[in-house]
Amino acid sequence: MKYVECNSIDVYIDNLNGLDVEATQVGSGRFFSTNRNVKLPLIEINHWRINTSILYHGALAQDKIYLSFPIERESQIIDGKVFGSDSILAVLPDEDLLVLHPKLVETMDFLIPLAVLQDYYKYQNLTDTLPSLKNLRNKTTFSNIETLKIKQLINYTLSVIDQVSQWNYLAAVDAQDTILVNILEILGESGGKKIICSSKHRVVVVKRALAAIHKEPKSNLTIVELSNICFCSIRTLEYSFKSILGCSPKAYLIKRRLNLIKHEIKCSPEKSISRIAIDFGVVNAGRFSNDYFMYFGEYPSDTRNK
């Protein structure tokens, strides 16, 4: 995680990665902003706080999509149209916009390559997805489900920013998968293409996924890899697991891993618990211990001492 303080608008502009824009301070007072920047393997996250009003004019890089979710903000004006404090700024590749941000802004911003979004929408026409980004930007009210999903995305991303410096590559990829899936769910709620998948096809997808998971117990498959194995989009994978098993593929992977670790603790007394956890890809010992207790009602050491 990279932390940056900007004491002038010029320094601020220099830190607008992926954006070819002109920015002018239009609010009075001394300019000051902070940014916590995280670069995951495929996407970039910026947590901005800005103390004064700014006018932006420019375009996004041709191969990027920019999403800005408000944490604290008053109304903003996009191309002359006023949007409420809850509105989401969605900028499409090479789109030229005029945006007036109010003072005292705090946002969670995502810079996503177009190719990555295409990969997550596998076998779906991306032209069906891009309009949903405009729909998201043009929304003036949000349903309770949309509001909850947006809040969950922001809270999860804040936790990623706080912890990512302690993670390895595998953990960063896992966090990235979770963020992208959450964003796609928000797009789906906001007019994106709905998943149409027969019951028979969902069963086939789940069976294929379970076969891959059970074949290599310690492989730590990512959601993207699992969708590739199943020849489907991540959205279809999520939908299939939730409708057939009642949980997400990620949740199943976690439960499966916890069960395998418990079995190993019982059957391999010569191995330390920490060694077993590492062998199964655990990167956060404290979180693992808490997850283990929440799932089994006992700590790993309790299992070993039985």
mmCIF file of C-alpha atoms in Angstrom:
data_model
loop_
_atom_site.group_PDB
_atom_site.id
_atom_site.type_symbol
_atom_site.label_atom_id
_atom_site.label_comp_id
_atom_site.label_asym_id
_atom_site.label_seq_id
_atom_site.Cartn_x
_atom_site.Cartn_y
_atom_site.Cartn_z
ATOM 1 C CA MET A 1 0.000 0.000 0.000
ATOM 2 C CA LYS A 2 1.298 3.417 -1.001
ATOM 3 C CA TYR A 3 0.192 6.461 1.023
ATOM 4 C CA VAL A 4 0.381 9.879 -0.639
ATOM 5 C CA GLU A 5 -0.359 13.376 0.676
ATOM 6 C CA CYS A 6 -0.990 16.071 -1.940
ATOM 7 C CA ASN A 7 -0.470 19.666 -0.844
ATOM 8 C CA SER A 8 -1.209 21.155 -4.265
ATOM 9 C CA ILE A 9 -3.480 20.436 -7.206
ATOM 10 C CA ASP A 10 -0.423 19.728 -9.386
ATOM 11 C CA VAL A 11 0.778 16.928 -7.120
ATOM 12 C CA TYR A 12 -2.767 15.594 -7.030
ATOM 13 C CA ILE A 13 -2.974 15.470 -10.840
ATOM 14 C CA ASP A 14 0.354 13.607 -10.988
ATOM 15 C CA ASN A 15 -1.224 10.861 -8.858
ATOM 16 C CA LEU A 16 -4.309 10.382 -11.037
ATOM 17 C CA ASN A 17 -3.036 7.163 -12.587
ATOM 18 C CA GLY A 18 -4.795 6.015 -15.757
ATOM 19 C CA LEU A 19 -6.606 9.305 -16.249
ATOM 20 C CA ASP A 20 -5.750 11.869 -18.897
ATOM 21 C CA VAL A 21 -7.559 14.812 -17.292
ATOM 22 C CA GLU A 22 -7.241 18.469 -16.460
ATOM 23 C CA ALA A 23 -8.177 19.287 -12.861
ATOM 24 C CA THR A 24 -8.845 22.772 -11.527
ATOM 25 C CA GLN A 25 -9.431 23.743 -7.914
ATOM 26 C CA VAL A 26 -12.672 25.736 -7.872
ATOM 27 C CA GLY A 27 -13.289 25.699 -4.124
ATOM 28 C CA SER A 28 -11.638 28.212 -1.819
ATOM 29 C CA GLY A 29 -8.979 27.408 0.753
ATOM 30 C CA ARG A 30 -5.685 25.525 0.890
ATOM 31 C CA PHE A 31 -5.704 22.349 -1.211
ATOM 32 C CA PHE A 32 -5.033 19.079 0.591
ATOM 33 C CA SER A 33 -5.769 15.464 -0.252
ATOM 34 C CA THR A 34 -4.641 11.993 0.760
ATOM 35 C CA ASN A 35 -4.662 8.749 -1.140
ATOM 36 C CA ARG A 36 -4.089 5.142 -0.157
ATOM 37 C CA ASN A 37 -3.147 3.334 -3.344
ATOM 38 C CA VAL A 38 -3.094 -0.439 -3.771
ATOM 39 C CA LYS A 39 -2.062 -2.204 -6.966
ATOM 40 C CA LEU A 40 -3.360 -5.762 -7.079
ATOM 41 C CA PRO A 41 -2.225 -8.084 -9.883
ATOM 42 C CA LEU A 42 -4.905 -6.883 -12.318
ATOM 43 C CA ILE A 43 -6.712 -3.895 -10.814
ATOM 44 C CA GLU A 44 -5.806 -0.690 -8.992
ATOM 45 C CA ILE A 45 -7.560 0.774 -5.933
ATOM 46 C CA ASN A 46 -7.443 4.359 -4.684
ATOM 47 C CA HIS A 47 -8.964 5.588 -1.428
ATOM 48 C CA TRP A 48 -9.137 9.364 -1.856
ATOM 49 C CA ARG A 49 -9.918 12.137 0.629
ATOM 50 C CA ILE A 50 -10.083 15.683 -0.798
ATOM 51 C CA ASN A 51 -10.876 18.866 1.123
ATOM 52 C CA THR A 52 -12.041 21.197 -1.644
ATOM 53 C CA SER A 53 -14.151 21.312 -4.805
ATOM 54 C CA ILE A 54 -12.470 20.280 -8.093
ATOM 55 C CA LEU A 55 -13.503 20.512 -11.744
ATOM 56 C CA TYR A 56 -12.306 17.637 -13.960
ATOM 57 C CA HIS A 57 -12.244 17.544 -17.747
ATOM 58 C CA GLY A 58 -10.691 14.743 -19.736
ATOM 59 C CA ALA A 59 -10.830 11.115 -20.748
ATOM 60 C CA LEU A 60 -9.968 7.711 -19.419
ATOM 61 C CA ALA A 61 -7.278 5.522 -20.952
ATOM 62 C CA GLN A 62 -8.646 3.528 -23.886
ATOM 63 C CA ASP A 63 -8.305 0.129 -22.245
ATOM 64 C CA LYS A 64 -9.578 1.019 -18.754
ATOM 65 C CA ILE A 65 -12.833 1.359 -16.837
ATOM 66 C CA TYR A 66 -13.012 3.730 -13.860
ATOM 67 C CA LEU A 67 -15.496 3.338 -10.994
ATOM 68 C CA SER A 68 -15.726 5.776 -8.085
ATOM 69 C CA PHE A 69 -17.924 4.788 -5.121
ATOM 70 C CA PRO A 70 -18.772 7.550 -2.607
ATOM 71 C CA ILE A 71 -17.988 7.069 1.073
ATOM 72 C CA GLU A 72 -18.711 10.668 2.053
ATOM 73 C CA ARG A 73 -19.720 13.277 -0.510
ATOM 74 C CA GLU A 74 -22.325 15.860 -1.410
ATOM 75 C CA SER A 75 -24.003 16.021 -4.834
ATOM 76 C CA GLN A 76 -21.784 16.050 -7.932
ATOM 77 C CA ILE A 77 -22.372 17.418 -11.444
ATOM 78 C CA ILE A 78 -21.549 15.268 -14.483
ATOM 79 C CA ASP A 79 -21.847 16.892 -17.925
ATOM 80 C CA GLY A 80 -24.209 19.492 -16.463
ATOM 81 C CA LYS A 81 -26.506 16.998 -14.715
ATOM 82 C CA VAL A 82 -26.762 16.949 -10.912
ATOM 83 C CA PHE A 83 -26.373 13.571 -9.188
ATOM 84 C CA GLY A 84 -27.022 12.836 -5.526
ATOM 85 C CA SER A 85 -24.501 12.101 -2.796
ATOM 86 C CA ASP A 86 -24.935 8.333 -3.322
ATOM 87 C CA SER A 87 -24.304 8.430 -7.069
ATOM 88 C CA ILE A 88 -21.482 6.347 -8.535
ATOM 89 C CA LEU A 89 -19.093 7.806 -11.089
ATOM 90 C CA ALA A 90 -18.566 5.255 -13.863
ATOM 91 C CA VAL A 91 -16.282 6.258 -16.748
ATOM 92 C CA LEU A 92 -16.031 4.124 -19.872
ATOM 93 C CA PRO A 93 -12.902 3.677 -22.008
ATOM 94 C CA ASP A 94 -11.970 6.839 -23.937
ATOM 95 C CA GLU A 95 -15.071 8.649 -22.627
ATOM 96 C CA ASP A 96 -14.745 12.437 -22.313
ATOM 97 C CA LEU A 97 -16.549 13.836 -19.250
ATOM 98 C CA LEU A 98 -16.903 17.128 -17.391
ATOM 99 C CA VAL A 99 -17.208 16.442 -13.655
ATOM 100 C CA LEU A 100 -17.596 18.909 -10.798
ATOM 101 C CA HIS A 101 -16.794 17.309 -7.446
ATOM 102 C CA PRO A 102 -18.026 18.989 -4.257
ATOM 103 C CA LYS A 103 -15.772 19.803 -1.332
ATOM 104 C CA LEU A 104 -14.948 17.281 1.407
ATOM 105 C CA VAL A 105 -14.963 14.192 -0.778
ATOM 106 C CA GLU A 106 -14.054 10.638 0.282
ATOM 107 C CA THR A 107 -14.294 7.946 -2.382
ATOM 108 C CA MET A 108 -13.224 4.379 -3.137
ATOM 109 C CA ASP A 109 -12.035 4.216 -6.745
ATOM 110 C CA PHE A 110 -11.294 1.213 -8.952
ATOM 111 C CA LEU A 111 -9.301 1.216 -12.195
ATOM 112 C CA ILE A 112 -10.064 -1.981 -14.113
ATOM 113 C CA PRO A 113 -8.592 -3.025 -17.492
ATOM 114 C CA LEU A 114 -11.267 -3.685 -20.089
ATOM 115 C CA ALA A 115 -9.715 -7.094 -20.812
ATOM 116 C CA VAL A 116 -10.179 -8.125 -17.175
ATOM 117 C CA LEU A 117 -13.865 -7.250 -17.227
ATOM 118 C CA GLN A 118 -14.219 -9.161 -20.497
ATOM 119 C CA ASP A 119 -12.593 -12.184 -18.872
ATOM 120 C CA TYR A 120 -15.033 -12.093 -15.972
ATOM 121 C CA TYR A 121 -17.948 -11.870 -18.416
ATOM 122 C CA LYS A 122 -16.681 -14.855 -20.401
ATOM 123 C CA TYR A 123 -18.925 -15.900 -23.306
ATOM 124 C CA GLN A 124 -21.039 -12.752 -22.879
ATOM 125 C CA ASN A 125 -20.895 -9.787 -25.240
ATOM 126 C CA LEU A 126 -19.168 -6.941 -23.473
ATOM 127 C CA THR A 127 -21.389 -4.493 -25.350
ATOM 128 C CA ASP A 128 -24.150 -5.744 -23.031
ATOM 129 C CA THR A 129 -22.020 -4.816 -20.032
ATOM 130 C CA LEU A 130 -20.823 -1.327 -20.941
ATOM 131 C CA PRO A 131 -24.360 0.135 -21.023
ATOM 132 C CA SER A 132 -24.893 -1.175 -17.501
ATOM 133 C CA LEU A 133 -21.990 1.023 -16.398
ATOM 134 C CA LYS A 134 -23.816 4.049 -17.799
ATOM 135 C CA ASN A 135 -27.002 2.859 -16.099
ATOM 136 C CA LEU A 136 -25.078 2.702 -12.845
ATOM 137 C CA ARG A 137 -23.829 6.278 -13.280
ATOM 138 C CA ASN A 138 -27.279 7.596 -14.200
ATOM 139 C CA LYS A 139 -29.101 6.049 -11.249
ATOM 140 C CA THR A 140 -30.587 8.548 -8.811
ATOM 141 C CA THR A 141 -31.950 6.042 -6.278
ATOM 142 C CA PHE A 142 -30.711 2.650 -5.134
ATOM 143 C CA SER A 143 -32.628 -0.351 -3.813
ATOM 144 C CA ASN A 144 -31.887 -1.779 -0.379
ATOM 145 C CA ILE A 145 -30.047 -4.682 -2.035
ATOM 146 C CA GLU A 146 -27.907 -2.345 -4.143
ATOM 147 C CA THR A 147 -27.107 -0.142 -1.140
ATOM 148 C CA LEU A 148 -26.105 -3.195 0.921
ATOM 149 C CA LYS A 149 -23.872 -4.587 -1.836
ATOM 150 C CA ILE A 150 -22.159 -1.226 -2.329
ATOM 151 C CA LYS A 151 -21.569 -0.879 1.416
ATOM 152 C CA GLN A 152 -20.153 -4.414 1.578
ATOM 153 C CA LEU A 153 -17.815 -3.681 -1.331
ATOM 154 C CA ILE A 154 -16.495 -0.499 0.290
ATOM 155 C CA ASN A 155 -16.022 -2.103 3.724
ATOM 156 C CA TYR A 156 -14.279 -5.137 2.254
ATOM 157 C CA THR A 157 -11.978 -2.959 0.139
ATOM 158 C CA LEU A 158 -11.083 -0.835 3.182
ATOM 159 C CA SER A 159 -10.046 -4.018 4.997
ATOM 160 C CA VAL A 160 -7.950 -5.065 1.981
ATOM 161 C CA ILE A 161 -6.139 -1.708 1.980
ATOM 162 C CA ASP A 162 -5.442 -2.034 5.714
ATOM 163 C CA GLN A 163 -4.038 -5.576 5.451
ATOM 164 C CA VAL A 164 -2.598 -6.014 1.950
ATOM 165 C CA SER A 165 0.969 -5.093 2.941
ATOM 166 C CA GLN A 166 1.071 -8.279 5.070
ATOM 167 C CA TRP A 167 -0.231 -10.583 2.335
ATOM 168 C CA ASN A 168 1.468 -12.758 -0.228
ATOM 169 C CA TYR A 169 0.561 -12.905 -3.913
ATOM 170 C CA LEU A 170 -2.044 -15.658 -3.454
ATOM 171 C CA ALA A 171 -3.938 -13.649 -0.845
ATOM 172 C CA ALA A 172 -3.863 -10.560 -3.072
ATOM 173 C CA VAL A 173 -5.306 -12.538 -5.990
ATOM 174 C CA ASP A 174 -8.041 -13.916 -3.741
ATOM 175 C CA ALA A 175 -8.950 -10.393 -2.587
ATOM 176 C CA GLN A 176 -8.974 -9.181 -6.168
ATOM 177 C CA ASP A 177 -11.389 -11.978 -7.173
ATOM 178 C CA THR A 178 -13.735 -11.032 -4.338
ATOM 179 C CA ILE A 179 -13.716 -7.343 -5.303
ATOM 180 C CA LEU A 180 -14.374 -8.050 -8.984
ATOM 181 C CA VAL A 181 -17.213 -10.467 -8.236
ATOM 182 C CA ASN A 182 -18.810 -7.898 -5.903
ATOM 183 C CA ILE A 183 -18.541 -5.201 -8.577
ATOM 184 C CA LEU A 184 -20.145 -7.501 -11.157
ATOM 185 C CA GLU A 185 -23.004 -8.220 -8.736
ATOM 186 C CA ILE A 186 -23.594 -4.473 -8.342
ATOM 187 C CA LEU A 187 -23.585 -4.069 -12.133
ATOM 188 C CA GLY A 188 -26.093 -6.913 -12.390
ATOM 189 C CA GLU A 189 -28.422 -5.244 -9.888
ATOM 190 C CA SER A 190 -28.074 -1.975 -11.820
ATOM 191 C CA GLY A 191 -29.226 -3.181 -15.207
ATOM 192 C CA GLY A 192 -26.477 -5.541 -16.268
ATOM 193 C CA LYS A 193 -27.237 -8.692 -18.200
ATOM 194 C CA LYS A 194 -28.938 -11.248 -15.957
ATOM 195 C CA ILE A 195 -27.664 -14.793 -15.732
ATOM 196 C CA ILE A 196 -29.795 -17.303 -17.621
ATOM 197 C CA CYS A 197 -28.650 -20.775 -16.721
ATOM 198 C CA SER A 198 -30.744 -23.960 -16.684
ATOM 199 C CA SER A 199 -30.850 -26.190 -13.611
ATOM 200 C CA LYS A 200 -29.159 -28.992 -15.539
ATOM 201 C CA HIS A 201 -26.322 -26.714 -16.617
ATOM 202 C CA ARG A 202 -25.843 -25.425 -13.055
ATOM 203 C CA VAL A 203 -25.439 -28.975 -11.795
ATOM 204 C CA VAL A 204 -22.849 -29.703 -14.499
ATOM 205 C CA VAL A 205 -20.893 -26.554 -13.552
ATOM 206 C CA VAL A 206 -20.884 -27.433 -9.834
ATOM 207 C CA LYS A 207 -19.883 -31.064 -10.450
ATOM 208 C CA ARG A 208 -17.015 -29.991 -12.697
ATOM 209 C CA ALA A 209 -15.838 -27.464 -10.105
ATOM 210 C CA LEU A 210 -16.006 -29.957 -7.224
ATOM 211 C CA ALA A 211 -14.043 -32.522 -9.234
ATOM 212 C CA ALA A 212 -11.239 -29.987 -9.747
ATOM 213 C CA ILE A 213 -11.281 -28.879 -6.094
ATOM 214 C CA HIS A 214 -11.176 -32.415 -4.716
ATOM 215 C CA LYS A 215 -8.511 -33.588 -7.157
ATOM 216 C CA GLU A 216 -5.833 -31.290 -5.721
ATOM 217 C CA PRO A 217 -6.620 -30.617 -2.031
ATOM 218 C CA LYS A 218 -3.687 -28.216 -1.564
ATOM 219 C CA SER A 219 -3.847 -26.430 -4.918
ATOM 220 C CA ASN A 220 -5.568 -23.231 -3.615
ATOM 221 C CA LEU A 221 -7.537 -22.621 -6.786
ATOM 222 C CA THR A 222 -8.692 -19.049 -7.410
ATOM 223 C CA ILE A 223 -12.233 -18.246 -8.545
ATOM 224 C CA VAL A 224 -10.923 -17.218 -11.973
ATOM 225 C CA GLU A 225 -9.072 -20.520 -12.401
ATOM 226 C CA LEU A 226 -12.169 -22.422 -11.302
ATOM 227 C CA SER A 227 -14.366 -20.617 -13.832
ATOM 228 C CA ASN A 228 -11.829 -21.430 -16.566
ATOM 229 C CA ILE A 229 -11.945 -25.108 -15.606
ATOM 230 C CA CYS A 230 -15.754 -25.010 -15.730
ATOM 231 C CA PHE A 231 -15.844 -23.151 -19.079
ATOM 232 C CA CYS A 232 -18.161 -20.487 -17.710
ATOM 233 C CA SER A 233 -18.122 -16.904 -16.470
ATOM 234 C CA ILE A 234 -17.500 -16.127 -12.809
ATOM 235 C CA ARG A 235 -21.063 -14.871 -12.530
ATOM 236 C CA THR A 236 -22.390 -18.232 -13.757
ATOM 237 C CA LEU A 237 -20.059 -20.072 -11.368
ATOM 238 C CA GLU A 238 -21.308 -17.975 -8.427
ATOM 239 C CA TYR A 239 -24.945 -18.400 -9.452
ATOM 240 C CA SER A 240 -24.553 -22.178 -9.860
ATOM 241 C CA PHE A 241 -22.934 -22.683 -6.455
ATOM 242 C CA LYS A 242 -25.439 -20.490 -4.630
ATOM 243 C CA SER A 243 -28.458 -22.171 -6.252
ATOM 244 C CA ILE A 244 -27.189 -25.758 -5.878
ATOM 245 C CA LEU A 245 -25.075 -25.675 -2.688
ATOM 246 C CA GLY A 246 -26.404 -22.559 -0.999
ATOM 247 C CA CYS A 247 -22.977 -20.910 -0.769
ATOM 248 C CA SER A 248 -20.476 -19.140 -3.007
ATOM 249 C CA PRO A 249 -17.556 -21.058 -4.552
ATOM 250 C CA LYS A 250 -15.175 -19.076 -2.350
ATOM 251 C CA ALA A 251 -17.111 -20.037 0.789
ATOM 252 C CA TYR A 252 -17.019 -23.679 -0.292
ATOM 253 C CA LEU A 253 -13.266 -23.507 -0.870
ATOM 254 C CA ILE A 254 -12.775 -22.099 2.639
ATOM 255 C CA LYS A 255 -14.983 -24.759 4.252
ATOM 256 C CA ARG A 256 -13.261 -27.509 2.273
ATOM 257 C CA ARG A 257 -9.839 -26.240 3.335
ATOM 258 C CA LEU A 258 -10.855 -26.039 7.003
ATOM 259 C CA ASN A 259 -12.104 -29.627 6.914
ATOM 260 C CA LEU A 260 -8.873 -30.859 5.330
ATOM 261 C CA ILE A 261 -6.782 -28.969 7.877
ATOM 262 C CA LYS A 262 -8.788 -30.455 10.743
ATOM 263 C CA HIS A 263 -8.265 -33.946 9.334
ATOM 264 C CA GLU A 264 -4.532 -33.297 8.975
ATOM 265 C CA ILE A 265 -4.254 -31.998 12.557
ATOM 266 C CA LYS A 266 -5.829 -35.222 13.812
ATOM 267 C CA CYS A 267 -3.898 -37.615 11.574
ATOM 268 C CA SER A 268 -0.444 -35.988 11.571
ATOM 269 C CA PRO A 269 0.553 -35.299 15.184
ATOM 270 C CA GLU A 270 4.203 -34.972 14.168
ATOM 271 C CA LYS A 271 3.408 -31.800 12.184
ATOM 272 C CA SER A 272 2.926 -28.462 13.900
ATOM 273 C CA ILE A 273 -0.418 -26.728 13.405
ATOM 274 C CA SER A 274 1.302 -23.730 11.813
ATOM 275 C CA ARG A 275 3.113 -26.005 9.340
ATOM 276 C CA ILE A 276 -0.145 -27.695 8.377
ATOM 277 C CA ALA A 277 -1.873 -24.346 7.904
ATOM 278 C CA ILE A 278 0.951 -23.064 5.677
ATOM 279 C CA ASP A 279 0.847 -26.279 3.613
ATOM 280 C CA PHE A 280 -2.806 -25.515 2.835
ATOM 281 C CA GLY A 281 -2.107 -21.926 1.822
ATOM 282 C CA VAL A 282 -3.116 -20.101 5.022
ATOM 283 C CA VAL A 283 -1.478 -16.656 5.066
ATOM 284 C CA ASN A 284 -3.090 -15.072 8.128
ATOM 285 C CA ALA A 285 -2.715 -17.248 11.239
ATOM 286 C CA GLY A 286 -4.966 -15.086 13.424
ATOM 287 C CA ARG A 287 -7.789 -15.021 10.910
ATOM 288 C CA PHE A 288 -7.413 -18.758 10.302
ATOM 289 C CA SER A 289 -7.726 -19.510 14.009
ATOM 290 C CA ASN A 290 -10.871 -17.393 14.286
ATOM 291 C CA ASP A 291 -12.414 -18.935 11.143
ATOM 292 C CA TYR A 292 -11.630 -22.406 12.485
ATOM 293 C CA PHE A 293 -13.326 -21.612 15.799
ATOM 294 C CA MET A 294 -16.386 -20.099 14.107
ATOM 295 C CA TYR A 295 -16.781 -23.189 11.927
ATOM 296 C CA PHE A 296 -15.973 -26.009 14.359
ATOM 297 C CA GLY A 297 -16.638 -24.402 17.757
ATOM 298 C CA GLU A 298 -13.069 -25.114 18.852
ATOM 299 C CA TYR A 299 -9.564 -23.846 18.127
ATOM 300 C CA PRO A 300 -6.981 -25.908 16.188
ATOM 301 C CA SER A 301 -5.086 -26.522 19.428
ATOM 302 C CA ASP A 302 -8.269 -27.982 20.974
ATOM 303 C CA THR A 303 -8.532 -30.417 18.070
ATOM 304 C CA ARG A 304 -4.890 -31.444 18.510
ATOM 305 C CA ASN A 305 -5.312 -31.998 22.262
ATOM 306 C CA LYS A 306 -8.337 -34.283 21.988
#
